[in-house]
């Protein structure tokens, strides 16, 4: 978001950061947006519009005036995304596709001083507050907002933050390790600590990378009055790669009795052993689906319903805290998903929650080397046979203008030419005999291969996911909450978010 995105372009040096999250499973959906800026003359209006960059779009939401007229130069508001002339689902899709933007009007520039597209470019964000410091800062109500890009590869594990805050007389700022409420070791001391803090990059170790994705890093700005911390905020990962514990392949033949249908599906499950939180992502292409539910019963056994999933429309994201007896059934691998449709009201496809397909790929625009703002997503399930040098696979995505799907060699963030072009591009892509030579199989087992979905709009990849082995007990969650970040700036050398 830049002043240059507004026509005519205002002569402004204003800058800022905004973070918006959309809770997709709430009814109605809930949009939460926070903006930090340094407009000098004062904000007189702020709104969210739908439209592409450098064109005038239609108004969607207006921030209340009493919210934006704040001396902190920070405002936050929650909107309800309800069905109007178009469905809330379509609004969600446009949001995820990067088709929304925020515009701020000021006293000096009532026609608009700052504007920017809400796009998925950053991997971390942090809400900074004087209430989060240890000890709690005294004599201040300072606040801030930070975002950070992240390069997995070239340069390796590189963090580049952008921080805006309103701390008086700042004297230093650090990126530190530590959970919320814990004072940890400093990992990087910023050269610039006055707002805005930007254009500084630093690398993490392998262990530090793991910790930041587990929300165990924070940023702190210290002041003359509060040398141990005037504001602090935990770094939160956006769309982290899930540590999957179980998978499921959905098909008609798993029902009792079997159903003759061409519909298919797949699912990923993470499970937190400490709090018994099960999170899931389910893909399916069943026409006329009206019910998606979890059941108990082993392969070939009749079903007993447990609970309905968060929604029916694919992809389905949701969570549930399991009861002790449900956890027991999960570990017995006697839990399964059923999608029911108007053609097969008792169930059209079913998938046993198990560890049979022990490798998976979570397909997202986040994991393309240059992140893509897209509403599309996907799942890949794999079962390697090292003896025969073959891989069984079940790949599902919802990219409309797909041009190809390939499996390539490379670590997370590393680019390479397509190694294996899958036999078709349109979902579902299912096969039992993808051949791999010895070196390719070694890379596959060592998690050095990834799956990529290419499209007309994104020929280098709209979706990508590293092929990884499932883990029995996991703490990394699937993206029930969609987070988009907007950087508002016009400083020299800073590119579009």
GROMACS .gro file of C-alpha atoms in nm:
model
  497
    1UNK     CA    1   0.000   0.000   0.000
    2UNK     CA    2   0.153   0.326  -0.124
    3UNK     CA    3   0.047   0.685  -0.186
    4UNK     CA    4   0.139   0.612  -0.547
    5UNK     CA    5  -0.154   0.370  -0.573
    6UNK     CA    6  -0.393   0.666  -0.538
    7UNK     CA    7  -0.484   0.874  -0.844
    8UNK     CA    8  -0.391   1.158  -0.851
    9UNK     CA    9  -0.082   1.072  -0.646
   10UNK     CA   10  -0.061   1.276  -0.321
   11UNK     CA   11   0.273   1.427  -0.218
   12UNK     CA   12   0.295   1.229   0.103
   13UNK     CA   13   0.567   1.048   0.297
   14UNK     CA   14   0.316   0.848   0.499
   15UNK     CA   15   0.366   0.482   0.573
   16UNK     CA   16   0.208   0.205   0.776
   17UNK     CA   17   0.119  -0.158   0.821
   18UNK     CA   18  -0.213  -0.340   0.830
   19UNK     CA   19  -0.309  -0.696   0.926
   20UNK     CA   20  -0.646  -0.850   0.842
   21UNK     CA   21  -0.769  -1.194   0.947
   22UNK     CA   22  -1.082  -1.372   0.825
   23UNK     CA   23  -1.242  -1.641   1.040
   24UNK     CA   24  -1.393  -1.852   0.766
   25UNK     CA   25  -1.587  -2.099   0.983
   26UNK     CA   26  -1.776  -1.838   1.185
   27UNK     CA   27  -2.135  -1.771   1.080
   28UNK     CA   28  -2.137  -1.501   0.970
   29UNK     CA   29  -1.768  -1.485   0.879
   30UNK     CA   30  -1.565  -1.242   1.093
   31UNK     CA   31  -1.310  -1.001   0.945
   32UNK     CA   32  -1.066  -0.842   1.192
   33UNK     CA   33  -0.845  -0.559   1.058
   34UNK     CA   34  -0.579  -0.355   1.240
   35UNK     CA   35  -0.395  -0.059   1.087
   36UNK     CA   36  -0.086   0.128   1.209
   37UNK     CA   37   0.015   0.448   1.024
   38UNK     CA   38   0.205   0.772   1.065
   39UNK     CA   39  -0.015   1.014   0.869
   40UNK     CA   40   0.070   1.358   1.007
   41UNK     CA   41  -0.250   1.554   0.947
   42UNK     CA   42  -0.482   1.294   1.098
   43UNK     CA   43  -0.706   1.029   0.941
   44UNK     CA   44  -1.062   1.136   0.857
   45UNK     CA   45  -1.176   0.815   0.691
   46UNK     CA   46  -1.074   0.457   0.622
   47UNK     CA   47  -1.246   0.184   0.424
   48UNK     CA   48  -1.202  -0.154   0.259
   49UNK     CA   49  -1.281  -0.182  -0.112
   50UNK     CA   50  -1.292  -0.458  -0.371
   51UNK     CA   51  -1.085  -0.402  -0.683
   52UNK     CA   52  -0.752  -0.448  -0.854
   53UNK     CA   53  -0.452  -0.222  -0.801
   54UNK     CA   54  -0.473   0.133  -0.944
   55UNK     CA   55  -0.843   0.111  -1.028
   56UNK     CA   56  -1.143   0.239  -0.835
   57UNK     CA   57  -1.334  -0.043  -0.668
   58UNK     CA   58  -1.662  -0.078  -0.485
   59UNK     CA   59  -1.695  -0.006  -0.116
   60UNK     CA   60  -1.723  -0.310   0.111
   61UNK     CA   61  -1.666  -0.187   0.470
   62UNK     CA   62  -1.607   0.147   0.639
   63UNK     CA   63  -1.413   0.183   0.964
   64UNK     CA   64  -1.614   0.384   1.220
   65UNK     CA   65  -1.489   0.743   1.247
   66UNK     CA   66  -1.442   0.720   1.623
   67UNK     CA   67  -1.215   0.422   1.559
   68UNK     CA   68  -0.982   0.583   1.304
   69UNK     CA   69  -0.950   0.921   1.479
   70UNK     CA   70  -0.704   0.801   1.740
   71UNK     CA   71  -0.395   0.971   1.876
   72UNK     CA   72  -0.214   0.635   1.876
   73UNK     CA   73  -0.231   0.626   1.495
   74UNK     CA   74  -0.350   0.270   1.532
   75UNK     CA   75  -0.703   0.145   1.485
   76UNK     CA   76  -0.868  -0.194   1.477
   77UNK     CA   77  -1.220  -0.304   1.395
   78UNK     CA   78  -1.417  -0.625   1.343
   79UNK     CA   79  -1.663  -0.659   1.054
   80UNK     CA   80  -1.925  -0.926   0.987
   81UNK     CA   81  -1.909  -1.068   0.633
   82UNK     CA   82  -2.272  -1.151   0.566
   83UNK     CA   83  -2.457  -1.268   0.254
   84UNK     CA   84  -2.579  -0.964   0.060
   85UNK     CA   85  -2.621  -0.936  -0.316
   86UNK     CA   86  -2.348  -1.198  -0.348
   87UNK     CA   87  -2.253  -1.485  -0.126
   88UNK     CA   88  -2.018  -1.445   0.169
   89UNK     CA   89  -1.825  -1.737   0.019
   90UNK     CA   90  -1.755  -1.533  -0.297
   91UNK     CA   91  -1.643  -1.239  -0.085
   92UNK     CA   92  -1.408  -1.475   0.097
   93UNK     CA   93  -1.269  -1.598  -0.235
   94UNK     CA   94  -1.204  -1.242  -0.355
   95UNK     CA   95  -1.032  -1.160  -0.025
   96UNK     CA   96  -0.805  -1.462  -0.054
   97UNK     CA   97  -0.732  -1.382  -0.421
   98UNK     CA   98  -0.590  -1.043  -0.323
   99UNK     CA   99  -0.880  -0.843  -0.469
  100UNK     CA  100  -0.943  -0.623  -0.164
  101UNK     CA  101  -0.763  -0.303  -0.071
  102UNK     CA  102  -0.759  -0.052   0.214
  103UNK     CA  103  -0.762   0.324   0.163
  104UNK     CA  104  -0.704   0.598   0.420
  105UNK     CA  105  -0.816   0.958   0.376
  106UNK     CA  106  -0.659   1.242   0.574
  107UNK     CA  107  -0.727   1.607   0.649
  108UNK     CA  108  -0.453   1.709   0.406
  109UNK     CA  109  -0.553   1.458   0.140
  110UNK     CA  110  -0.930   1.396   0.170
  111UNK     CA  111  -0.927   1.214  -0.164
  112UNK     CA  112  -0.690   0.953  -0.019
  113UNK     CA  113  -0.337   0.951   0.122
  114UNK     CA  114  -0.261   0.581   0.153
  115UNK     CA  115  -0.388   0.279  -0.035
  116UNK     CA  116  -0.272  -0.076  -0.078
  117UNK     CA  117  -0.380  -0.419  -0.189
  118UNK     CA  118  -0.444  -0.683   0.075
  119UNK     CA  119  -0.213  -0.956  -0.045
  120UNK     CA  120  -0.043  -1.263   0.094
  121UNK     CA  121   0.325  -1.166   0.091
  122UNK     CA  122   0.447  -1.199   0.449
  123UNK     CA  123   0.504  -1.505   0.666
  124UNK     CA  124   0.487  -1.352   1.015
  125UNK     CA  125   0.309  -1.071   1.196
  126UNK     CA  126   0.319  -0.929   1.548
  127UNK     CA  127   0.087  -0.705   1.747
  128UNK     CA  128   0.303  -0.499   1.984
  129UNK     CA  129   0.170  -0.357   2.312
  130UNK     CA  130   0.303  -0.206   2.633
  131UNK     CA  131   0.090  -0.464   2.816
  132UNK     CA  132   0.293  -0.756   2.675
  133UNK     CA  133   0.634  -0.651   2.809
  134UNK     CA  134   0.804  -0.826   3.103
  135UNK     CA  135   0.774  -0.645   3.337
  136UNK     CA  136   0.472  -0.449   3.211
  137UNK     CA  137   0.584  -0.106   3.089
  138UNK     CA  138   0.495   0.184   3.313
  139UNK     CA  139   0.361   0.526   3.217
  140UNK     CA  140   0.288   0.437   2.855
  141UNK     CA  141   0.015   0.296   2.635
  142UNK     CA  142   0.237   0.257   2.329
  143UNK     CA  143   0.140   0.016   2.056
  144UNK     CA  144   0.280  -0.116   1.730
  145UNK     CA  145   0.236  -0.354   1.441
  146UNK     CA  146   0.503  -0.561   1.266
  147UNK     CA  147   0.522  -0.793   0.966
  148UNK     CA  148   0.807  -0.997   0.822
  149UNK     CA  149   0.889  -1.169   0.497
  150UNK     CA  150   1.079  -1.495   0.512
  151UNK     CA  151   1.306  -1.662   0.260
  152UNK     CA  152   1.349  -2.035   0.313
  153UNK     CA  153   1.623  -2.045   0.054
  154UNK     CA  154   1.862  -1.796  -0.112
  155UNK     CA  155   1.926  -1.639   0.132
  156UNK     CA  156   1.871  -1.929   0.369
  157UNK     CA  157   1.617  -1.880   0.653
  158UNK     CA  158   1.623  -1.501   0.613
  159UNK     CA  159   1.384  -1.272   0.808
  160UNK     CA  160   1.311  -0.916   0.689
  161UNK     CA  161   1.079  -0.730   0.931
  162UNK     CA  162   0.887  -0.405   0.890
  163UNK     CA  163   0.786  -0.246   1.222
  164UNK     CA  164   0.577   0.062   1.296
  165UNK     CA  165   0.532   0.180   1.656
  166UNK     CA  166   0.463   0.499   1.853
  167UNK     CA  167   0.716   0.454   2.135
  168UNK     CA  168   0.851   0.782   2.275
  169UNK     CA  169   1.230   0.808   2.291
  170UNK     CA  170   1.316   0.454   2.175
  171UNK     CA  171   1.673   0.347   2.256
  172UNK     CA  172   1.693  -0.007   2.110
  173UNK     CA  173   1.498  -0.297   1.959
  174UNK     CA  174   1.565  -0.670   1.940
  175UNK     CA  175   1.433  -0.989   1.787
  176UNK     CA  176   1.440  -1.237   2.078
  177UNK     CA  177   1.358  -1.598   2.144
  178UNK     CA  178   1.101  -1.688   2.409
  179UNK     CA  179   0.736  -1.779   2.455
  180UNK     CA  180   0.477  -1.526   2.565
  181UNK     CA  181   0.565  -1.390   2.909
  182UNK     CA  182   0.921  -1.524   2.897
  183UNK     CA  183   1.231  -1.306   2.858
  184UNK     CA  184   1.465  -1.482   2.617
  185UNK     CA  185   1.801  -1.440   2.452
  186UNK     CA  186   1.850  -1.168   2.191
  187UNK     CA  187   1.894  -1.309   1.839
  188UNK     CA  188   1.926  -0.981   1.650
  189UNK     CA  189   1.972  -0.619   1.756
  190UNK     CA  190   1.821  -0.373   1.509
  191UNK     CA  191   2.041  -0.094   1.381
  192UNK     CA  192   1.738   0.134   1.350
  193UNK     CA  193   1.484   0.138   1.631
  194UNK     CA  194   1.284   0.453   1.554
  195UNK     CA  195   0.965   0.395   1.359
  196UNK     CA  196   0.957   0.282   1.083
  197UNK     CA  197   1.203  -0.003   1.127
  198UNK     CA  198   1.273  -0.167   0.791
  199UNK     CA  199   1.523  -0.293   0.536
  200UNK     CA  200   1.719  -0.507   0.781
  201UNK     CA  201   1.755  -0.879   0.714
  202UNK     CA  202   1.909  -1.154   0.925
  203UNK     CA  203   1.923  -1.533   0.918
  204UNK     CA  204   1.803  -1.795   1.165
  205UNK     CA  205   1.952  -2.131   1.254
  206UNK     CA  206   1.755  -2.451   1.192
  207UNK     CA  207   1.648  -2.461   1.557
  208UNK     CA  208   1.552  -2.093   1.559
  209UNK     CA  209   1.345  -2.149   1.245
  210UNK     CA  210   1.152  -2.423   1.421
  211UNK     CA  211   1.093  -2.200   1.724
  212UNK     CA  212   0.966  -1.898   1.529
  213UNK     CA  213   0.711  -2.114   1.350
  214UNK     CA  214   0.604  -2.238   1.695
  215UNK     CA  215   0.536  -1.874   1.799
  216UNK     CA  216   0.833  -1.874   2.038
  217UNK     CA  217   1.005  -1.559   1.910
  218UNK     CA  218   0.914  -1.198   1.983
  219UNK     CA  219   1.013  -0.843   1.902
  220UNK     CA  220   1.064  -0.576   2.168
  221UNK     CA  221   1.126  -0.200   2.147
  222UNK     CA  222   1.292  -0.042   2.450
  223UNK     CA  223   1.267   0.324   2.553
  224UNK     CA  224   1.452   0.561   2.781
  225UNK     CA  225   1.169   0.536   3.034
  226UNK     CA  226   1.124   0.160   2.991
  227UNK     CA  227   1.468   0.017   2.905
  228UNK     CA  228   1.347  -0.343   2.952
  229UNK     CA  229   1.063  -0.299   2.704
  230UNK     CA  230   0.817  -0.029   2.603
  231UNK     CA  231   0.627  -0.254   2.360
  232UNK     CA  232   0.654  -0.622   2.283
  233UNK     CA  233   0.477  -0.863   2.049
  234UNK     CA  234   0.501  -1.232   1.975
  235UNK     CA  235   0.581  -1.328   1.617
  236UNK     CA  236   0.291  -1.534   1.479
  237UNK     CA  237   0.333  -1.755   1.172
  238UNK     CA  238   0.091  -1.716   0.881
  239UNK     CA  239  -0.023  -2.040   0.720
  240UNK     CA  240   0.253  -2.256   0.874
  241UNK     CA  241   0.320  -2.591   0.714
  242UNK     CA  242   0.118  -2.845   0.914
  243UNK     CA  243   0.278  -3.136   1.098
  244UNK     CA  244   0.024  -3.395   0.988
  245UNK     CA  245  -0.050  -3.697   1.206
  246UNK     CA  246  -0.309  -3.883   0.995
  247UNK     CA  247  -0.443  -3.879   0.639
  248UNK     CA  248  -0.751  -4.013   0.460
  249UNK     CA  249  -0.832  -4.097   0.098
  250UNK     CA  250  -1.206  -4.066   0.027
  251UNK     CA  251  -1.377  -4.291  -0.227
  252UNK     CA  252  -1.703  -4.477  -0.279
  253UNK     CA  253  -1.559  -4.827  -0.242
  254UNK     CA  254  -1.484  -4.766   0.127
  255UNK     CA  255  -1.855  -4.737   0.212
  256UNK     CA  256  -2.055  -5.033   0.341
  257UNK     CA  257  -2.199  -5.139   0.102
  258UNK     CA  258  -1.968  -4.984  -0.165
  259UNK     CA  259  -2.100  -4.698  -0.380
  260UNK     CA  260  -2.028  -4.669  -0.752
  261UNK     CA  261  -1.920  -4.305  -0.796
  262UNK     CA  262  -1.645  -4.110  -0.967
  263UNK     CA  263  -1.626  -3.861  -0.679
  264UNK     CA  264  -1.308  -3.860  -0.476
  265UNK     CA  265  -1.149  -3.677  -0.186
  266UNK     CA  266  -0.857  -3.652   0.054
  267UNK     CA  267  -0.797  -3.520   0.405
  268UNK     CA  268  -0.515  -3.413   0.636
  269UNK     CA  269  -0.531  -3.422   1.017
  270UNK     CA  270  -0.306  -3.264   1.277
  271UNK     CA  271  -0.333  -3.372   1.638
  272UNK     CA  272  -0.204  -3.206   1.955
  273UNK     CA  273  -0.144  -3.480   2.210
  274UNK     CA  274  -0.141  -3.237   2.503
  275UNK     CA  275  -0.480  -3.068   2.457
  276UNK     CA  276  -0.639  -3.333   2.228
  277UNK     CA  277  -0.706  -3.075   1.954
  278UNK     CA  278  -0.777  -3.240   1.619
  279UNK     CA  279  -0.765  -3.011   1.315
  280UNK     CA  280  -0.858  -3.117   0.966
  281UNK     CA  281  -0.857  -3.016   0.601
  282UNK     CA  282  -1.087  -3.211   0.371
  283UNK     CA  283  -1.102  -3.189  -0.009
  284UNK     CA  284  -1.381  -3.349  -0.215
  285UNK     CA  285  -1.559  -3.309  -0.549
  286UNK     CA  286  -1.896  -3.466  -0.464
  287UNK     CA  287  -2.175  -3.288  -0.654
  288UNK     CA  288  -2.475  -3.191  -0.444
  289UNK     CA  289  -2.296  -3.255  -0.115
  290UNK     CA  290  -2.512  -3.155   0.182
  291UNK     CA  291  -2.340  -3.322   0.477
  292UNK     CA  292  -1.982  -3.384   0.587
  293UNK     CA  293  -1.938  -3.581   0.907
  294UNK     CA  294  -1.700  -3.785   1.116
  295UNK     CA  295  -1.791  -4.143   1.209
  296UNK     CA  296  -1.651  -4.437   1.403
  297UNK     CA  297  -1.598  -4.776   1.241
  298UNK     CA  298  -1.310  -4.973   1.098
  299UNK     CA  299  -1.264  -5.060   0.730
  300UNK     CA  300  -1.565  -5.255   0.607
  301UNK     CA  301  -1.763  -5.187   0.925
  302UNK     CA  302  -2.090  -4.993   0.941
  303UNK     CA  303  -2.072  -4.638   1.070
  304UNK     CA  304  -2.181  -4.462   1.386
  305UNK     CA  305  -2.191  -4.082   1.356
  306UNK     CA  306  -1.968  -3.876   1.587
  307UNK     CA  307  -2.000  -3.513   1.475
  308UNK     CA  308  -2.054  -3.290   1.170
  309UNK     CA  309  -1.755  -3.118   1.014
  310UNK     CA  310  -1.729  -2.738   1.017
  311UNK     CA  311  -1.894  -2.703   0.676
  312UNK     CA  312  -1.975  -2.903   0.363
  313UNK     CA  313  -1.828  -2.692   0.084
  314UNK     CA  314  -1.478  -2.802  -0.017
  315UNK     CA  315  -1.217  -2.735   0.106
  316UNK     CA  316  -1.332  -2.792   0.464
  317UNK     CA  317  -1.118  -2.657   0.749
  318UNK     CA  318  -1.215  -2.719   1.109
  319UNK     CA  319  -1.119  -2.845   1.453
  320UNK     CA  320  -1.250  -3.034   1.753
  321UNK     CA  321  -1.119  -3.110   2.099
  322UNK     CA  322  -1.157  -3.488   2.126
  323UNK     CA  323  -1.303  -3.667   2.422
  324UNK     CA  324  -1.085  -3.944   2.570
  325UNK     CA  325  -1.288  -4.218   2.402
  326UNK     CA  326  -1.270  -4.035   2.067
  327UNK     CA  327  -0.893  -4.006   2.103
  328UNK     CA  328  -0.878  -4.383   2.162
  329UNK     CA  329  -1.078  -4.444   1.843
  330UNK     CA  330  -0.849  -4.208   1.651
  331UNK     CA  331  -0.537  -4.399   1.753
  332UNK     CA  332  -0.711  -4.727   1.670
  333UNK     CA  333  -0.755  -4.583   1.318
  334UNK     CA  334  -1.128  -4.657   1.337
  335UNK     CA  335  -1.240  -4.300   1.265
  336UNK     CA  336  -1.354  -4.201   0.915
  337UNK     CA  337  -1.503  -3.914   0.713
  338UNK     CA  338  -1.824  -3.947   0.510
  339UNK     CA  339  -1.949  -3.697   0.249
  340UNK     CA  340  -2.321  -3.735   0.175
  341UNK     CA  341  -2.490  -3.596  -0.136
  342UNK     CA  342  -2.835  -3.565  -0.287
  343UNK     CA  343  -2.753  -3.864  -0.510
  344UNK     CA  344  -2.624  -4.071  -0.218
  345UNK     CA  345  -2.786  -3.935   0.099
  346UNK     CA  346  -2.642  -4.213   0.317
  347UNK     CA  347  -2.291  -4.139   0.194
  348UNK     CA  348  -2.117  -4.103  -0.141
  349UNK     CA  349  -1.750  -4.120  -0.040
  350UNK     CA  350  -1.575  -4.234   0.275
  351UNK     CA  351  -1.218  -4.212   0.396
  352UNK     CA  352  -1.053  -4.399   0.683
  353UNK     CA  353  -0.837  -4.175   0.905
  354UNK     CA  354  -0.512  -4.369   0.914
  355UNK     CA  355  -0.138  -4.370   0.856
  356UNK     CA  356  -0.155  -4.577   0.537
  357UNK     CA  357  -0.056  -4.285   0.312
  358UNK     CA  358   0.243  -4.184   0.521
  359UNK     CA  359   0.361  -3.895   0.302
  360UNK     CA  360   0.163  -3.580   0.222
  361UNK     CA  361   0.184  -3.237   0.058
  362UNK     CA  362  -0.014  -2.936   0.179
  363UNK     CA  363  -0.063  -2.718  -0.131
  364UNK     CA  364  -0.082  -2.344  -0.074
  365UNK     CA  365   0.024  -2.020  -0.240
  366UNK     CA  366   0.223  -1.947   0.076
  367UNK     CA  367   0.489  -2.203  -0.012
  368UNK     CA  368   0.564  -2.081  -0.363
  369UNK     CA  369   0.910  -1.913  -0.341
  370UNK     CA  370   0.743  -1.578  -0.416
  371UNK     CA  371   0.414  -1.621  -0.220
  372UNK     CA  372   0.094  -1.606  -0.426
  373UNK     CA  373  -0.233  -1.450  -0.310
  374UNK     CA  374  -0.483  -1.717  -0.411
  375UNK     CA  375  -0.801  -1.872  -0.280
  376UNK     CA  376  -0.693  -2.206  -0.422
  377UNK     CA  377  -0.547  -2.491  -0.220
  378UNK     CA  378  -0.484  -2.863  -0.242
  379UNK     CA  379  -0.370  -3.190  -0.087
  380UNK     CA  380  -0.138  -3.465  -0.204
  381UNK     CA  381  -0.122  -3.810  -0.043
  382UNK     CA  382   0.158  -4.055  -0.122
  383UNK     CA  383   0.254  -4.414  -0.045
  384UNK     CA  384   0.607  -4.507  -0.161
  385UNK     CA  385   0.699  -4.867  -0.239
  386UNK     CA  386   1.078  -4.865  -0.208
  387UNK     CA  387   1.106  -5.227  -0.322
  388UNK     CA  388   0.935  -5.166  -0.657
  389UNK     CA  389   1.052  -4.805  -0.690
  390UNK     CA  390   0.696  -4.681  -0.730
  391UNK     CA  391   0.469  -4.431  -0.556
  392UNK     CA  392   0.091  -4.442  -0.516
  393UNK     CA  393  -0.061  -4.096  -0.513
  394UNK     CA  394  -0.389  -3.911  -0.470
  395UNK     CA  395  -0.371  -3.538  -0.554
  396UNK     CA  396  -0.657  -3.293  -0.518
  397UNK     CA  397  -0.672  -2.918  -0.588
  398UNK     CA  398  -0.923  -2.655  -0.696
  399UNK     CA  399  -0.715  -2.446  -0.939
  400UNK     CA  400  -0.948  -2.356  -1.227
  401UNK     CA  401  -0.705  -2.252  -1.503
  402UNK     CA  402  -0.455  -2.528  -1.426
  403UNK     CA  403  -0.188  -2.598  -1.689
  404UNK     CA  404   0.015  -2.868  -1.518
  405UNK     CA  405   0.107  -3.052  -1.199
  406UNK     CA  406   0.462  -3.168  -1.138
  407UNK     CA  407   0.679  -3.333  -0.876
  408UNK     CA  408   1.022  -3.175  -0.849
  409UNK     CA  409   1.343  -3.213  -0.653
  410UNK     CA  410   1.433  -2.940  -0.402
  411UNK     CA  411   1.424  -2.826  -0.040
  412UNK     CA  412   1.160  -2.585   0.091
  413UNK     CA  413   1.186  -2.260  -0.107
  414UNK     CA  414   1.436  -2.402  -0.355
  415UNK     CA  415   1.342  -2.382  -0.721
  416UNK     CA  416   1.409  -2.641  -0.990
  417UNK     CA  417   1.279  -2.757  -1.325
  418UNK     CA  418   0.993  -3.006  -1.328
  419UNK     CA  419   1.127  -3.355  -1.261
  420UNK     CA  420   0.810  -3.558  -1.312
  421UNK     CA  421   0.507  -3.421  -1.496
  422UNK     CA  422   0.195  -3.588  -1.356
  423UNK     CA  423  -0.020  -3.771  -1.609
  424UNK     CA  424  -0.298  -3.512  -1.589
  425UNK     CA  425  -0.350  -3.165  -1.444
  426UNK     CA  426  -0.721  -3.157  -1.363
  427UNK     CA  427  -0.813  -3.276  -1.013
  428UNK     CA  428  -0.834  -3.549  -0.893
  429UNK     CA  429  -0.503  -3.699  -1.004
  430UNK     CA  430  -0.482  -4.060  -0.888
  431UNK     CA  431  -0.235  -4.335  -0.973
  432UNK     CA  432  -0.060  -4.640  -0.834
  433UNK     CA  433   0.261  -4.670  -1.034
  434UNK     CA  434   0.463  -4.348  -1.056
  435UNK     CA  435   0.817  -4.477  -1.109
  436UNK     CA  436   1.114  -4.325  -0.923
  437UNK     CA  437   1.476  -4.424  -0.969
  438UNK     CA  438   1.696  -4.492  -0.665
  439UNK     CA  439   1.818  -4.132  -0.630
  440UNK     CA  440   1.469  -3.993  -0.672
  441UNK     CA  441   1.330  -4.235  -0.414
  442UNK     CA  442   1.604  -4.134  -0.169
  443UNK     CA  443   1.514  -3.767  -0.215
  444UNK     CA  444   1.145  -3.851  -0.175
  445UNK     CA  445   1.203  -4.033   0.156
  446UNK     CA  446   1.436  -3.755   0.276
  447UNK     CA  447   1.162  -3.491   0.215
  448UNK     CA  448   1.361  -3.326  -0.065
  449UNK     CA  449   1.081  -3.329  -0.321
  450UNK     CA  450   0.780  -3.101  -0.363
  451UNK     CA  451   0.452  -3.091  -0.552
  452UNK     CA  452   0.359  -2.790  -0.764
  453UNK     CA  453   0.038  -2.682  -0.942
  454UNK     CA  454   0.087  -2.439  -1.232
  455UNK     CA  455  -0.181  -2.219  -1.386
  456UNK     CA  456  -0.225  -1.969  -1.669
  457UNK     CA  457  -0.195  -1.678  -1.426
  458UNK     CA  458   0.098  -1.835  -1.239
  459UNK     CA  459   0.310  -2.038  -1.481
  460UNK     CA  460   0.584  -2.085  -1.220
  461UNK     CA  461   0.338  -2.221  -0.966
  462UNK     CA  462   0.014  -2.109  -0.801
  463UNK     CA  463   0.033  -2.380  -0.533
  464UNK     CA  464   0.325  -2.565  -0.388
  465UNK     CA  465   0.384  -2.805  -0.101
  466UNK     CA  466   0.684  -2.998   0.027
  467UNK     CA  467   0.629  -3.374   0.036
  468UNK     CA  468   0.675  -3.472   0.400
  469UNK     CA  469   0.628  -3.775   0.622
  470UNK     CA  470   0.344  -3.771   0.873
  471UNK     CA  471   0.424  -3.745   1.245
  472UNK     CA  472   0.223  -3.923   1.512
  473UNK     CA  473   0.173  -3.626   1.745
  474UNK     CA  474   0.172  -3.271   1.618
  475UNK     CA  475   0.141  -2.913   1.735
  476UNK     CA  476   0.135  -2.718   1.406
  477UNK     CA  477  -0.215  -2.623   1.299
  478UNK     CA  478  -0.403  -2.604   0.970
  479UNK     CA  479  -0.511  -2.256   0.850
  480UNK     CA  480  -0.864  -2.219   0.987
  481UNK     CA  481  -0.787  -1.848   1.019
  482UNK     CA  482  -0.686  -1.668   0.700
  483UNK     CA  483  -0.434  -1.388   0.757
  484UNK     CA  484  -0.353  -1.123   0.499
  485UNK     CA  485  -0.101  -0.849   0.556
  486UNK     CA  486  -0.068  -0.509   0.401
  487UNK     CA  487   0.240  -0.290   0.418
  488UNK     CA  488   0.174   0.079   0.366
  489UNK     CA  489   0.486   0.267   0.268
  490UNK     CA  490   0.661   0.493   0.024
  491UNK     CA  491   1.021   0.483   0.142
  492UNK     CA  492   1.292   0.452  -0.118
  493UNK     CA  493   1.384   0.103  -0.227
  494UNK     CA  494   1.087  -0.070  -0.066
  495UNK     CA  495   0.898  -0.291  -0.312
  496UNK     CA  496   0.530  -0.375  -0.328
  497UNK     CA  497   0.417  -0.623  -0.060
   0.00000   0.00000   0.00000
